[in-house]
Tab-separated table of C-alpha atoms in Angstrom:
chain	number	residue	atom	x	y	z
A	1	ASP	CA	120.337	83.495	84.016
A	2	ALA	CA	121.629	86.707	82.735
A	3	LYS	CA	120.849	89.645	84.367
A	4	THR	CA	118.851	92.494	83.009
A	5	THR	CA	117.748	95.921	83.632
A	6	GLN	CA	114.576	97.948	83.256
A	7	PRO	CA	114.031	101.473	84.065
A	8	THR	CA	112.522	102.200	87.781
A	9	SER	CA	109.154	103.880	86.374
A	10	MET	CA	107.253	104.962	83.747
A	11	ASP	CA	104.475	107.150	82.801
A	12	CYS	CA	102.344	106.471	79.725
A	13	ALA	CA	99.083	108.759	79.103
A	14	GLU	CA	95.079	106.122	78.601
A	15	GLY	CA	95.032	104.837	75.044
A	16	ARG	CA	98.865	105.369	74.177
A	17	ALA	CA	101.463	102.748	73.870
A	18	ALA	CA	102.781	101.882	76.673
A	19	ASN	CA	106.263	101.444	75.426
A	20	LEU	CA	108.527	99.273	77.984
A	21	PRO	CA	112.310	98.958	77.212
A	22	CYS	CA	114.259	95.833	78.425
A	23	ASN	CA	118.232	95.757	78.445
A	24	HIS	CA	119.544	91.840	79.072
A	25	SER	CA	123.152	92.140	76.750
A	26	THR	CA	124.611	88.735	78.365
A	27	ILE	CA	121.572	86.567	77.416
A	28	SER	CA	122.867	83.444	75.961
A	29	GLY	CA	121.211	81.730	73.420
A	30	ASN	CA	118.788	79.317	74.771
A	31	GLU	CA	117.202	81.257	77.108
A	32	TYR	CA	113.701	82.365	76.512
A	33	VAL	CA	112.565	86.575	77.622
A	34	TYR	CA	109.876	86.307	79.876
A	35	TRP	CA	107.025	89.464	81.187
A	36	TYR	CA	105.244	89.702	83.703
A	37	ARG	CA	103.038	91.927	85.572
A	38	GLN	CA	102.106	92.642	89.038
A	39	ILE	CA	98.551	94.914	89.724
A	40	HIS	CA	98.930	95.830	93.458
A	41	SER	CA	99.863	93.290	95.553
A	42	GLN	CA	97.935	90.490	93.267
A	43	GLY	CA	99.849	87.898	92.776
A	44	PRO	CA	101.882	88.517	89.288
A	45	GLN	CA	100.273	87.714	85.666
A	46	TYR	CA	102.331	86.029	83.026
A	47	ILE	CA	102.128	87.818	79.846
A	48	ILE	CA	104.058	86.899	76.729
A	49	HIS	CA	107.247	85.533	76.375
A	50	GLY	CA	109.680	85.594	73.383
A	51	LEU	CA	113.268	83.472	72.656
A	52	LYS	CA	113.867	85.196	69.098
A	53	ASN	CA	110.830	86.483	66.542
A	54	ASN	CA	108.928	89.141	67.671
A	55	GLU	CA	105.461	87.874	69.900
A	56	THR	CA	101.867	89.359	69.626
A	57	ASN	CA	99.108	88.324	72.089
A	58	GLU	CA	95.810	89.007	73.248
A	59	MET	CA	97.829	91.081	75.975
A	60	ALA	CA	100.608	92.816	74.452
A	61	SER	CA	103.171	92.674	71.698
A	62	LEU	CA	107.479	91.733	72.530
A	63	ILE	CA	110.393	93.175	70.234
A	64	ILE	CA	113.570	91.515	70.502
A	65	THR	CA	116.452	93.165	68.673
A	66	GLU	CA	118.122	90.796	66.788
A	67	ASP	CA	121.641	90.890	68.245
A	68	ARG	CA	118.743	89.992	71.879
A	69	LYS	CA	120.089	92.180	74.141
A	70	SER	CA	116.951	94.252	74.944
A	71	SER	CA	113.446	93.932	74.300
A	72	THR	CA	110.337	96.349	74.258
A	73	LEU	CA	107.178	95.204	76.092
A	74	ILE	CA	104.053	97.296	74.162
A	75	LEU	CA	100.776	97.200	75.046
A	76	PRO	CA	99.027	99.209	72.226
A	77	HIS	CA	96.223	101.190	73.967
A	78	ALA	CA	96.996	101.193	77.435
A	79	THR	CA	94.229	101.332	80.153
A	80	LEU	CA	93.531	102.359	83.690
A	81	ARG	CA	93.901	98.901	84.724
A	82	ASP	CA	97.472	98.786	83.395
A	83	THR	CA	99.191	100.324	85.951
A	84	ALA	CA	101.450	97.767	87.725
A	85	VAL	CA	104.844	96.826	87.779
A	86	TYR	CA	106.297	94.901	84.677
A	87	TYR	CA	108.600	92.639	84.887
A	88	CYS	CA	111.449	91.317	82.629
A	89	ILE	CA	112.779	88.157	83.179
A	90	VAL	CA	115.545	85.552	81.273
A	91	ARG	CA	115.340	82.407	81.435
A	92	VAL	CA	116.018	79.485	80.180
A	93	HIS	CA	112.526	77.440	78.931
A	94	TYR	CA	113.641	74.535	81.565
A	95	ASN	CA	116.252	72.892	83.364
A	96	ASN	CA	116.782	70.368	86.052
A	97	TYR	CA	115.502	72.673	88.654
A	98	GLY	CA	112.140	73.934	86.611
A	99	GLN	CA	111.559	77.326	85.822
A	100	ASN	CA	112.648	79.484	88.165
A	101	PHE	CA	111.780	82.906	87.446
A	102	VAL	CA	114.158	85.566	89.640
A	103	PHE	CA	111.784	88.676	90.019
A	104	GLY	CA	113.884	91.660	89.815
A	105	PRO	CA	112.257	95.410	91.139
A	106	GLY	CA	110.839	96.014	87.324
A	107	THR	CA	109.607	98.908	86.333
A	108	ARG	CA	106.859	101.009	87.398
A	109	LEU	CA	104.081	101.415	84.574
A	110	SER	CA	101.428	104.085	85.638
A	111	VAL	CA	98.838	104.861	83.389
A	112	LEU	CA	97.671	108.660	83.466
A	113	PRO	CA	93.874	110.328	82.781
B	1	ASP	CA	87.436	78.264	87.781
B	2	THR	CA	91.022	77.346	86.839
B	3	ALA	CA	93.158	78.832	89.131
B	4	VAL	CA	95.915	78.786	92.091
B	5	SER	CA	94.085	79.701	95.029
B	6	GLN	CA	95.158	80.142	98.589
B	7	THR	CA	93.819	80.361	102.167
B	8	PRO	CA	93.123	81.943	104.485
B	9	LYS	CA	94.339	85.353	102.028
B	10	TYR	CA	94.838	87.465	105.264
B	11	LEU	CA	96.679	85.747	108.833
B	12	VAL	CA	97.786	87.517	111.751
B	13	THR	CA	99.286	86.257	114.280
B	14	GLN	CA	101.640	86.788	117.403
B	15	MET	CA	105.519	85.802	117.516
B	16	GLY	CA	106.277	82.316	118.173
B	17	ASN	CA	102.519	80.797	116.986
B	18	ASP	CA	102.883	77.923	114.231
B	19	LYS	CA	100.519	78.814	111.102
B	20	SER	CA	99.870	77.128	107.623
B	21	ILE	CA	98.771	78.215	104.572
B	22	LYS	CA	97.239	76.402	101.406
B	23	CYS	CA	97.360	75.981	98.109
B	24	GLU	CA	95.210	74.389	95.583
B	25	GLN	CA	95.671	74.387	91.742
B	26	ASN	CA	93.822	72.764	89.553
B	27	LEU	CA	95.214	73.209	86.377
B	28	GLY	CA	97.073	69.908	85.659
B	29	HIS	CA	100.384	71.360	86.089
B	30	ASP	CA	103.449	69.680	87.753
B	31	THR	CA	105.204	72.434	89.901
B	32	MET	CA	104.118	74.248	92.080
B	33	TYR	CA	106.193	76.880	93.986
B	34	TRP	CA	106.559	79.126	96.869
B	35	TYR	CA	107.203	83.055	96.898
B	36	LYS	CA	107.844	85.407	99.608
B	37	GLN	CA	107.322	89.014	98.122
B	38	ASP	CA	108.985	91.617	101.616
B	39	SER	CA	108.164	94.932	102.399
B	40	LYS	CA	110.414	96.376	99.509
B	41	LYS	CA	108.088	94.458	97.569
B	42	PHE	CA	110.755	91.933	95.798
B	43	LEU	CA	109.814	88.638	94.960
B	44	LYS	CA	111.694	85.760	96.653
B	45	ILE	CA	111.518	81.915	95.215
B	46	MET	CA	111.273	79.582	98.730
B	47	PHE	CA	110.621	76.556	97.296
B	48	SER	CA	109.226	74.355	94.217
B	49	TYR	CA	108.191	71.144	94.039
B	50	ASN	CA	107.951	68.820	90.744
B	51	ASN	CA	105.484	65.442	91.033
B	52	LYS	CA	105.770	66.372	95.030
B	53	GLU	CA	109.228	66.532	94.837
B	54	LEU	CA	111.468	69.418	96.215
B	55	ILE	CA	113.667	70.895	93.935
B	56	ILE	CA	114.591	74.527	94.576
B	57	ASN	CA	115.010	74.942	98.621
B	58	GLU	CA	116.202	78.497	98.709
B	59	THR	CA	118.509	79.489	101.679
B	60	VAL	CA	115.127	79.671	103.966
B	61	PRO	CA	115.092	78.920	107.740
B	62	ASN	CA	114.227	75.496	108.435
B	63	ARG	CA	110.821	76.957	110.607
B	64	PHE	CA	109.565	77.117	107.395
B	65	SER	CA	108.184	73.584	105.897
B	66	PRO	CA	106.617	72.790	102.680
B	67	LYS	CA	104.374	69.674	102.099
B	68	SER	CA	103.523	68.232	99.139
B	69	PRO	CA	100.902	65.400	99.493
B	70	ASP	CA	99.554	65.115	95.922
B	71	LYS	CA	100.956	67.919	92.678
B	72	ALA	CA	97.906	69.625	93.247
B	73	HIS	CA	98.974	70.924	96.309
B	74	LEU	CA	101.618	72.364	97.976
B	75	ASN	CA	100.927	73.527	101.652
B	76	LEU	CA	103.780	76.094	104.035
B	77	HIS	CA	104.162	75.287	107.683
B	78	ILE	CA	105.805	78.115	109.514
B	79	ASN	CA	107.009	77.188	113.515
B	80	SER	CA	107.834	80.220	115.737
B	81	LEU	CA	107.182	82.762	113.980
B	82	GLU	CA	108.794	85.991	113.800
B	83	LEU	CA	108.331	89.403	112.705
B	84	GLY	CA	110.801	89.658	110.045
B	85	ASP	CA	107.957	86.968	108.826
B	86	SER	CA	105.484	89.233	108.222
B	87	ALA	CA	105.032	89.762	103.826
B	88	VAL	CA	102.927	88.676	101.195
B	89	TYR	CA	103.169	84.665	100.342
B	90	PHE	CA	102.520	83.631	97.123
B	91	CYS	CA	101.610	80.095	95.537
B	92	ALA	CA	102.448	79.961	91.618
B	93	SER	CA	101.910	76.666	89.577
B	94	SER	CA	103.412	75.837	85.489
B	95	GLN	CA	103.784	72.386	83.501
B	96	VAL	CA	107.497	72.316	83.168
B	97	SER	CA	107.412	70.691	79.338
B	98	ALA	CA	105.207	74.170	78.484
B	99	PRO	CA	107.243	77.535	77.950
B	100	TYR	CA	104.332	79.643	80.102
B	101	GLY	CA	105.224	80.596	82.851
B	102	TYR	CA	103.916	80.705	86.277
B	103	THR	CA	100.289	81.203	87.569
B	104	PHE	CA	100.028	82.838	90.506
B	105	GLY	CA	97.787	82.953	93.523
B	106	SER	CA	96.225	86.218	95.094
B	107	GLY	CA	98.189	85.825	97.682
B	108	THR	CA	98.097	85.337	101.623
B	109	ARG	CA	99.107	88.404	103.037
B	110	LEU	CA	101.051	87.400	107.095
B	111	THR	CA	101.254	89.979	109.267
B	112	VAL	CA	103.179	88.811	112.957
B	113	VAL	CA	102.558	91.262	115.882
């Protein structure tokens, strides 16, 4: 699976948009970009995923560049409860070994009042 | 509630003891996983079962033995516990054919003294 690079930490003011970048320059054509987050030692929570097109759900938006070498997770109106570690993972959707997600160190997002 | 549930939530035990952590999912998923999160907060996969069959077995001491009596349950038994086994253990499940990623349990904090 392709490797990802994320900033170690970021701050965001409450109510503003949080834009979390992820570089995945070695991504293959059949690899998806997934985002998870982990709030203070709780189990990681799935946020969103995408292949080529931008995606939006009730939690966030995912913007993937045309060359697919980077992406940005957008939390449109960050709240204090969005303070968490955010993981960007690149993974094929399925292989004979199931969906083995490899979690890196992620980005620690602090939403400030 | 539909979820991945783990028991116990906390486990404190002495070195050399044998302990088990239980995991159950009622999501109808066909694949279950055990992850370990150490003090440095890295999440590492340990095992994966698909329809009760072991499909991922990372480099884990053989003191760790997963057991899947059915596809809704994946238990983790640990023999001869060591100080280095102290960590948070997360169970997760997924439907391999669906692209929505994992659903994680809330974790079991194991402390070996």
